[in-house]
CSV table of C-alpha atoms in Angstrom, one decimal:
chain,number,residue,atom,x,y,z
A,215,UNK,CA,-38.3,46.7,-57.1
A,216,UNK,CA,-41.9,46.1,-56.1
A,217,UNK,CA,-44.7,48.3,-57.0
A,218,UNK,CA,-46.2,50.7,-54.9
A,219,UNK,CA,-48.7,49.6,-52.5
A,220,UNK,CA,-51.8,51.0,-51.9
A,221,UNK,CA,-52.3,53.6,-49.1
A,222,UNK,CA,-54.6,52.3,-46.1
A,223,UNK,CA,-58.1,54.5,-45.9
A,224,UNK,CA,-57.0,58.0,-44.0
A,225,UNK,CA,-59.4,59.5,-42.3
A,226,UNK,CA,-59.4,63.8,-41.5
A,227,UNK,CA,-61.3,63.6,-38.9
A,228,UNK,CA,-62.7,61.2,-36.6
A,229,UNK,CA,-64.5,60.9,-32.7
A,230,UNK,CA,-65.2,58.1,-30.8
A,231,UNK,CA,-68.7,57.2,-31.4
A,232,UNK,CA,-68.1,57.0,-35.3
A,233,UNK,CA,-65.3,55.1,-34.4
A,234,UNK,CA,-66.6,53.1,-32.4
A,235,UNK,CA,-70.0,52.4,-35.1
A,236,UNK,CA,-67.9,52.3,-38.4
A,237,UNK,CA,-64.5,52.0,-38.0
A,238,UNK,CA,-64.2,48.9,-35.5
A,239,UNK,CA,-66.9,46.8,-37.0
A,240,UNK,CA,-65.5,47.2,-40.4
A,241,UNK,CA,-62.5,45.6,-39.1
A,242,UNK,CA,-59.6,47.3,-41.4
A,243,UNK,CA,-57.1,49.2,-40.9
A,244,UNK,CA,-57.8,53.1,-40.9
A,245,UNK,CA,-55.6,56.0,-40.9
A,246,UNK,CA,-56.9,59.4,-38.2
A,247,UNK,CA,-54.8,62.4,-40.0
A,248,UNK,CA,-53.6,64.8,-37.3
A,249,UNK,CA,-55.9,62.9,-34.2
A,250,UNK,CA,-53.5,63.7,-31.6
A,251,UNK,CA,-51.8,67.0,-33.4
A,252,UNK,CA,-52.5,68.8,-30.3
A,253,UNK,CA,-50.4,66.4,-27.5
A,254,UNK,CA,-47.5,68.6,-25.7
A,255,UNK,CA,-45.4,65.4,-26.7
A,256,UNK,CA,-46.4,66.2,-30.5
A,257,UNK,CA,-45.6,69.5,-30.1
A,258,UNK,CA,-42.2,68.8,-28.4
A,259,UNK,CA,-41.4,66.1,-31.5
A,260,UNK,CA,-41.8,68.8,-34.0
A,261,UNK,CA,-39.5,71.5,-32.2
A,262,UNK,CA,-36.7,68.8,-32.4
A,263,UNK,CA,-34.7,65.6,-30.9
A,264,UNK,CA,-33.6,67.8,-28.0
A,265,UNK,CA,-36.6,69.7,-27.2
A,266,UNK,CA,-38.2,66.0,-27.5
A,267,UNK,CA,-36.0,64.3,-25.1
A,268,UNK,CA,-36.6,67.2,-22.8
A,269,UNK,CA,-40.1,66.8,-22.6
A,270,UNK,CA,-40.3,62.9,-21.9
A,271,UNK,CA,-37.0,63.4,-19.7
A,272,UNK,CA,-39.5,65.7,-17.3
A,273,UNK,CA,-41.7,63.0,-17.0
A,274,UNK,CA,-40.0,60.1,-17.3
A,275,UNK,CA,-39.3,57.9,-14.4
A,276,UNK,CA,-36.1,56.1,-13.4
A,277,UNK,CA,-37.1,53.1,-13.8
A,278,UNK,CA,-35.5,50.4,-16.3
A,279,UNK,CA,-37.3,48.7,-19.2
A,280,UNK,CA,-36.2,46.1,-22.2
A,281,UNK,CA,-34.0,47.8,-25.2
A,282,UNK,CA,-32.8,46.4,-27.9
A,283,UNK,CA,-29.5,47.7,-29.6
A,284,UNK,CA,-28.2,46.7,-32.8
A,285,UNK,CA,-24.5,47.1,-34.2
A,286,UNK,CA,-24.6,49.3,-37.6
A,287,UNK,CA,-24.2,46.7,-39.8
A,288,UNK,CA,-27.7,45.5,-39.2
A,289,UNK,CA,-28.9,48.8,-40.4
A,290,UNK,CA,-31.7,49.2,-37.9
A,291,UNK,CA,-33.3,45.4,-38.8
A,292,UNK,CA,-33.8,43.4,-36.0
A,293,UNK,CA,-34.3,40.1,-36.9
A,294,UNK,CA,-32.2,36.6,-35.8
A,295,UNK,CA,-29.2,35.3,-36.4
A,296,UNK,CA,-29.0,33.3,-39.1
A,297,UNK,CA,-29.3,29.7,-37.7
A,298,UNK,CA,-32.8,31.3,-36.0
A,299,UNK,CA,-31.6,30.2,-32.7
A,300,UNK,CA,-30.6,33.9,-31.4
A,301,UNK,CA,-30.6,37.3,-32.0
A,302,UNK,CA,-28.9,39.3,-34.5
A,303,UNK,CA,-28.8,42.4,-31.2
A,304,UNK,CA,-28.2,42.7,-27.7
A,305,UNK,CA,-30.8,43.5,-25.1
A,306,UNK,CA,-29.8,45.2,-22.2
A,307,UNK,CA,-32.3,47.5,-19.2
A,308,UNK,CA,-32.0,51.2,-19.7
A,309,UNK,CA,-34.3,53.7,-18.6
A,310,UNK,CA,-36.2,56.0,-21.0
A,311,UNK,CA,-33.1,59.3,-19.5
A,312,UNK,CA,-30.5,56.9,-20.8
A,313,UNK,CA,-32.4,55.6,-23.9
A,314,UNK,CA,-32.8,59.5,-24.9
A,315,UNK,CA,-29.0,60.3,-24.1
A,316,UNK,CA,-27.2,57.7,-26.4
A,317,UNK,CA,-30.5,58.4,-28.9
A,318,UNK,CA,-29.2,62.1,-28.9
A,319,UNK,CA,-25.5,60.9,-28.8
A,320,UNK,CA,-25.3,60.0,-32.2
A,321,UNK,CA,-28.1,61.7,-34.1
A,322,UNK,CA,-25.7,63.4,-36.3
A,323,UNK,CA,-24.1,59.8,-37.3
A,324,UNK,CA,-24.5,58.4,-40.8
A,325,UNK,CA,-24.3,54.8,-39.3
A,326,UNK,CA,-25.5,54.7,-35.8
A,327,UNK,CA,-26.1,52.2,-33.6
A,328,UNK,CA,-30.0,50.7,-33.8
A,329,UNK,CA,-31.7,51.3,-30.4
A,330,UNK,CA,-35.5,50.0,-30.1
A,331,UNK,CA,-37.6,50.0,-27.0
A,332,UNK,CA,-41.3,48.8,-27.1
A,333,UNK,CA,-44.0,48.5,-25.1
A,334,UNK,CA,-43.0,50.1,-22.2
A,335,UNK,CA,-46.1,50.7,-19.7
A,336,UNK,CA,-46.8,54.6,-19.6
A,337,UNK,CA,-47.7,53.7,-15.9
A,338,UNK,CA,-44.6,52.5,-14.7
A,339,UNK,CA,-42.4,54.7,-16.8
A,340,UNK,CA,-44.7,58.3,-17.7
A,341,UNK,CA,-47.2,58.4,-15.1
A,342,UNK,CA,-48.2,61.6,-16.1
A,343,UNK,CA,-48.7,61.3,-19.3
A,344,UNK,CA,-52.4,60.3,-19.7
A,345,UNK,CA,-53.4,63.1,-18.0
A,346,UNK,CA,-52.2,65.2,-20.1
A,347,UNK,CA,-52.7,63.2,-23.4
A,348,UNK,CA,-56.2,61.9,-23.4
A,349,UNK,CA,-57.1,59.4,-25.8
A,350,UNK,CA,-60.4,60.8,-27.5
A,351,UNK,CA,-61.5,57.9,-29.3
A,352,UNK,CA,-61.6,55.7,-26.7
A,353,UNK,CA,-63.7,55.0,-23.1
A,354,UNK,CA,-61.2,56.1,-20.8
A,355,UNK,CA,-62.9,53.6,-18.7
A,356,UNK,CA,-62.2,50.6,-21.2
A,357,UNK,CA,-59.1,48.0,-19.8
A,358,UNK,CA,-56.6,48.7,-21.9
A,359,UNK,CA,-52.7,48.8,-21.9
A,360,UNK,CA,-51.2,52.0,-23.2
A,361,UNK,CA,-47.1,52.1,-24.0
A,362,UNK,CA,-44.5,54.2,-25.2
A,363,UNK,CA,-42.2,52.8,-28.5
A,364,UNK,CA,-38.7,54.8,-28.6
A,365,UNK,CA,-36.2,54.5,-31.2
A,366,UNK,CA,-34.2,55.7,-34.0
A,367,UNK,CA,-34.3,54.7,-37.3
A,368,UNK,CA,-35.4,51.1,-37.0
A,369,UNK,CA,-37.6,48.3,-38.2
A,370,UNK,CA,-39.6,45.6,-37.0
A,371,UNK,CA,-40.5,42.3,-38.8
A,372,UNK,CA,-44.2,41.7,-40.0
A,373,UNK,CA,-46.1,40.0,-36.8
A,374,UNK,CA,-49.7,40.4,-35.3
A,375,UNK,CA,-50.8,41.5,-32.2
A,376,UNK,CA,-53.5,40.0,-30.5
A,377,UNK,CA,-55.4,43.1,-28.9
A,378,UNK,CA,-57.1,45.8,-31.3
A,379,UNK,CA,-54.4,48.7,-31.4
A,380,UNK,CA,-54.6,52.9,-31.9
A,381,UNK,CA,-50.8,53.5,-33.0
A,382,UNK,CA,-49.8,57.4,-32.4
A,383,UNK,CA,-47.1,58.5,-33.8
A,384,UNK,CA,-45.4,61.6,-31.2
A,385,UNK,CA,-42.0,62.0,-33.4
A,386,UNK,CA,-40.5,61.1,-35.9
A,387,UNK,CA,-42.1,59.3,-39.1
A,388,UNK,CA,-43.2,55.8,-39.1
A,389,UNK,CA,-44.2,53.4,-42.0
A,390,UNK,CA,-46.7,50.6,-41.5
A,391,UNK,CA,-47.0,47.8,-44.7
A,392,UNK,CA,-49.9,45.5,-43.5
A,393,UNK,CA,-51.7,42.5,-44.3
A,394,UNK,CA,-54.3,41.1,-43.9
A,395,UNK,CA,-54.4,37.6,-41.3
A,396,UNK,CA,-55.3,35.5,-44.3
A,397,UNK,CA,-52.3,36.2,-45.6
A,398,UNK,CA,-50.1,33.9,-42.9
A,399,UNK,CA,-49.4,31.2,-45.8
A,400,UNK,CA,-47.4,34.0,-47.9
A,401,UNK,CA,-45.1,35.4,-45.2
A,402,UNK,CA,-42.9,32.7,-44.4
A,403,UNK,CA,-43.5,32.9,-40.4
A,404,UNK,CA,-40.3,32.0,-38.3
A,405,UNK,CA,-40.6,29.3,-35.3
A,406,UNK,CA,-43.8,29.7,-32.7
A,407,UNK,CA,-41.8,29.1,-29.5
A,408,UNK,CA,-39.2,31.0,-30.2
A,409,UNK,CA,-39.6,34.9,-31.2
A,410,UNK,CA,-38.5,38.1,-30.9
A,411,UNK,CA,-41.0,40.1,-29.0
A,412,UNK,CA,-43.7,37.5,-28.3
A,413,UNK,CA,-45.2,37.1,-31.1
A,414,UNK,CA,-44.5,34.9,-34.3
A,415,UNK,CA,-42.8,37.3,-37.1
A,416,UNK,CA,-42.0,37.1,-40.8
A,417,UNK,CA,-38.7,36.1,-41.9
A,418,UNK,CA,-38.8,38.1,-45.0
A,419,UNK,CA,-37.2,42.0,-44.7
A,420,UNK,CA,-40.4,43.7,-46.5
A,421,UNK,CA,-38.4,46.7,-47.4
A,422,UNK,CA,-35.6,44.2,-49.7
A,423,UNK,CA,-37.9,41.4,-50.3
A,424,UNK,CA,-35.8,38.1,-51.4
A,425,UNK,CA,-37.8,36.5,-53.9
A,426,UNK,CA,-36.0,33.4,-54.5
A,427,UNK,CA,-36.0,32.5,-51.2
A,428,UNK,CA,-39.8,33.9,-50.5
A,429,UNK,CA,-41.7,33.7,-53.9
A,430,UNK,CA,-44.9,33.7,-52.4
A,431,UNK,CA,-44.3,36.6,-50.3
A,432,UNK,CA,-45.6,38.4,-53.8
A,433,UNK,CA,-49.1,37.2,-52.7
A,434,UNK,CA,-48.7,38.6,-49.6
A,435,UNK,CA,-47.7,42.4,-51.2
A,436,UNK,CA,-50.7,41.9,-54.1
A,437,UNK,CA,-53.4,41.8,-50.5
A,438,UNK,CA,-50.6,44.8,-48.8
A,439,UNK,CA,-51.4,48.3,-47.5
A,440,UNK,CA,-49.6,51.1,-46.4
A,441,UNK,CA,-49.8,53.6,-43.6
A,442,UNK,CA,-47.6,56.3,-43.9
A,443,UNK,CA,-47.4,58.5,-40.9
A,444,UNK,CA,-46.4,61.4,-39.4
A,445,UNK,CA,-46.4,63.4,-35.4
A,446,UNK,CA,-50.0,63.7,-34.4
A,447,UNK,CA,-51.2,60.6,-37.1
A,448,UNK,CA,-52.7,57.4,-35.8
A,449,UNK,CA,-53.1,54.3,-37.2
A,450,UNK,CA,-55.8,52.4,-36.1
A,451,UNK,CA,-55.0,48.1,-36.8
A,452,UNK,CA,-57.7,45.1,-35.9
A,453,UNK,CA,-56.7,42.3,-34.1
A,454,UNK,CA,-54.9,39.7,-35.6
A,455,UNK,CA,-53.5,42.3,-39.0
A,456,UNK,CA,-50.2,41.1,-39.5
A,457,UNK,CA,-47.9,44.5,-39.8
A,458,UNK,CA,-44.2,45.5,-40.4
A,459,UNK,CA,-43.1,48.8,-39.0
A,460,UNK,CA,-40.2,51.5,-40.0
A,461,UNK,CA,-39.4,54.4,-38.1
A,462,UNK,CA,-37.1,57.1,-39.3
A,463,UNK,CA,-35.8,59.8,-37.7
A,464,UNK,CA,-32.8,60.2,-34.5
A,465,UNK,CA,-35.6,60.1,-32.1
A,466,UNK,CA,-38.8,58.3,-33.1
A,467,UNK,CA,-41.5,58.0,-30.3
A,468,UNK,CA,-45.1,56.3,-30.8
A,469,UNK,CA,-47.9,55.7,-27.9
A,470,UNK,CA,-50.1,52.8,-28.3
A,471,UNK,CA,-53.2,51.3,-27.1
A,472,UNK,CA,-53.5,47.8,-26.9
A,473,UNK,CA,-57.4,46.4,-26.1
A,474,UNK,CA,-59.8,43.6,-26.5
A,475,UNK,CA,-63.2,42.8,-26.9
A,476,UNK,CA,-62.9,40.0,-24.8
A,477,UNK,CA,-63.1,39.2,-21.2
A,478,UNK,CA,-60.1,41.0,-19.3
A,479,UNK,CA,-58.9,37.5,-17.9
A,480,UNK,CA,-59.7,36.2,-21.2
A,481,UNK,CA,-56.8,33.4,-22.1
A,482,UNK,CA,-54.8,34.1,-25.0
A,483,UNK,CA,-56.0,31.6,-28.2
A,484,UNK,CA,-52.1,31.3,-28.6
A,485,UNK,CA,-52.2,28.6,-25.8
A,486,UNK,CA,-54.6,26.8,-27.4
A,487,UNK,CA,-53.0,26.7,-30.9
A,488,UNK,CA,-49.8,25.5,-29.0
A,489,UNK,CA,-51.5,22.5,-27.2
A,490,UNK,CA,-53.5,21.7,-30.3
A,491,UNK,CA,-50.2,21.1,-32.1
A,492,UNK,CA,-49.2,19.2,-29.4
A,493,UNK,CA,-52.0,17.3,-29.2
A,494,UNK,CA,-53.2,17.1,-32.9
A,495,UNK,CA,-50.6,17.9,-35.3
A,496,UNK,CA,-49.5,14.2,-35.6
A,497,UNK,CA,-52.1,12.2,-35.7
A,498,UNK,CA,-53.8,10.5,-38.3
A,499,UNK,CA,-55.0,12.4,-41.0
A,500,UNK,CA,-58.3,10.7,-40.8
A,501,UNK,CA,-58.7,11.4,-37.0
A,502,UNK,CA,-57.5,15.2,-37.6
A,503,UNK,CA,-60.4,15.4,-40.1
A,504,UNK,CA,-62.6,14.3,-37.5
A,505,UNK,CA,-61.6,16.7,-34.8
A,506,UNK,CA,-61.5,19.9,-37.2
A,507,UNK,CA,-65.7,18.7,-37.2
A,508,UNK,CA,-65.2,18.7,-33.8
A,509,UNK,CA,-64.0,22.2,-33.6
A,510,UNK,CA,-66.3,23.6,-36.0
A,511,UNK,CA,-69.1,22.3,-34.1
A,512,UNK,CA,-68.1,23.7,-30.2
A,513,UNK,CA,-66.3,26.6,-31.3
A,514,UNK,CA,-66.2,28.0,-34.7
A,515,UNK,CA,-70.0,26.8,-35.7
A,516,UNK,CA,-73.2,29.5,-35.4
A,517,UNK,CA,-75.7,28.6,-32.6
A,518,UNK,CA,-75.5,27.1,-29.4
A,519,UNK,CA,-73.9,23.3,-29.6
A,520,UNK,CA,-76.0,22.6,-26.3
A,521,UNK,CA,-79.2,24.6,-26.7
A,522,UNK,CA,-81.1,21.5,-26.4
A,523,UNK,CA,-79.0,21.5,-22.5
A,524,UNK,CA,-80.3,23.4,-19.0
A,525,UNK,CA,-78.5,26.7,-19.5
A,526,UNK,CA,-77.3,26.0,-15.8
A,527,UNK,CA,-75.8,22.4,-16.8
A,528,UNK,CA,-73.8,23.3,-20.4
A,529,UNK,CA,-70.6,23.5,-18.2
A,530,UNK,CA,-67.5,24.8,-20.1
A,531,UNK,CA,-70.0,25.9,-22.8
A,532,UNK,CA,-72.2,27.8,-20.7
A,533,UNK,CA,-72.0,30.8,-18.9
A,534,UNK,CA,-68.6,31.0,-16.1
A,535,UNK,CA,-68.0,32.7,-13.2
A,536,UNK,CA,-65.0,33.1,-11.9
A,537,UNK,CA,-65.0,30.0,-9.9
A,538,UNK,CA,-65.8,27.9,-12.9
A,539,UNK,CA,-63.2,29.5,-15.4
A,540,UNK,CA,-60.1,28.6,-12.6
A,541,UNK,CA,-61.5,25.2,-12.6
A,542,UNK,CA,-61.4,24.8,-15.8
A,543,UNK,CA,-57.9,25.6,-15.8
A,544,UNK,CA,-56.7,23.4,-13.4
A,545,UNK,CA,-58.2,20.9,-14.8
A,546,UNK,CA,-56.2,21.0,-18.1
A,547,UNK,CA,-53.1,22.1,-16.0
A,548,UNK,CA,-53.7,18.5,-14.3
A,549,UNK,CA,-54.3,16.5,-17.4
A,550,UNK,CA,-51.3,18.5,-18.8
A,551,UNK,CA,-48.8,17.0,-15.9
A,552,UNK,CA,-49.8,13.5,-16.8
């Protein structure tokens, strides 16, 4: 048994610009209480699985995304398999009509079968939904992806995202254990090029910790929160929080909203961690030492590295147009060929 973790900062109410002044530049996790208690959706997830699948079925589309489905014995964890080079699930296209029938198919059954679907675009699958769901703590003009999560009593391993995210739970209840990114060295990460959603994930099940085979995962649980929420909660998580997730319930539902503060064709740092390891990772210690200086200097430093340049002659470091950022990238595609 572990002891209980401390709840994440709930909030009873919240609007954008205070959001948007405290909450984000604090950069921790927060908790709005009842922020989106007055969606239809929310109100169809508390009349029941049936009068929820109705709603989404009238505005679902027909069109097909990624589920996962998980024979009973995994007990709703998706994970691997044990030699980490496959799955311990089958995924298979279903559309949201079908993910609600075999949902509703087996809600009364001690030991159903685990069905996950994330991320699905609300604009290829509910197009109607923003309009009637607006999003009040955010610019409705911001780039931003928003997505439904459907499911039934499942769980997701501890991972990060790389966009801020507003998680709102619709139906159903949803548990969120988080931790902070410092935290990477206790959670015994599985492989980098080879994950289940896109992202690297923890090995360990946070809800039966093995200790023997994770001691230092106690670490990570000593720096842990906990969001605990309910229809018409949401969970607000920076970039980069590592965070496990269980849903309960026949028919869970969340909406989330994935941005960044960053450029939208902005590259994803992931590409360059992956060509630093290729590139750095075995070398000389001495020489790696000498390019961390390197990096701390260009990129992670304060100041300008070429203040004492023209503004219009800093190249990479300055400021890029268009033009300049795709030549940039061909460049390193082409020394990347070689």
């Amino acid at each position: 048994m572990t002891a209980p973790l401390p709840p994440v900062t709930a909030y009873q109410s919240m609007d954008r610009m205070r959001f948007e002044a405290e909450v984000v530049p604090a950069a921790r996790p927060a908790v709005f209480r009842g922020a989106v208690a007055d969606w239809p959706v929310v109100a169809a997830g508390r009349a029941g699985p049936a009068a929820f699948a109705a709603y989404l079925r009238g505005q679902a589309t027909e069109v097909a995304g990624e589920a996962w489905f998980g024979a009973p014995e995994i007990a709703g964890r998706f994970s691997f398999n044990p030699a980490l080079d496959g799955y311990n699930h089958e995924r298979k296209a279903a559309s949201i009509a079908q993910l609600l029938d075999l949902l509703l198919r087996q809600q009364a059954d001690p030991h159903p079968w685990s069905i996950f679907a994330g991320a699905l675009p609300l604009g290829r699958h509910l197009p109607r939904f923003a309009a009637d769901h607006p999003q009040k703590l955010l610019d409705a003009a911001r780039p931003m992806l928003v997505s439904l999560w459907l499911g039934n009593g499942t769980s997701t391993a501890a991972h990060w995202d790389l966009p801020q995210n507003l998680a709102c739970v619709v139906a159903g209840n949803r548990r969120f254990t988080l931790f902070p990114t410092e935290q990477l060295g206790n959670l015994y990460v599985g492989p980098l090029d080879f994950t289940l959603a896109g992202q690297p994930s923890s090995l360990v099940d946070v809800d039966a910790p093995d200790f023997e085979r994770f001691p230092k995962f106690r670490d990570a649980l000593a720096h842990a929160q906990v969001a605990e929420l309910e229809p018409g909660d949401v969970l607000y998580m920076p970039s980069l929080w590592w965070h496990a997730v269980r849903s309960t319930g026949p028919a869970s539902a969340m909406i989330n909203y994935w941005w960044r503060d960053a450029p939208v064709d902005a590259i994803s740092p992931m590409k360059a961690l992956m060509l630093a390891i290729l590139t750095l990772r075995d070398t000389a210690p001495q020489e790696r030492a000498r390019w961390q200086h390197m990096f701390d200097h260009y990129l992670f430093g304060q100041g300008e590295p070429l203040a004492h340049v023209p503004a219009d002659a800093r190249g990479i470091l300055g400021k890029r147009d268009a033009a300049a950022t795709a030549a940039a990238k061909a460049m390193i595609a082409r020394s990347l060929v070689g």
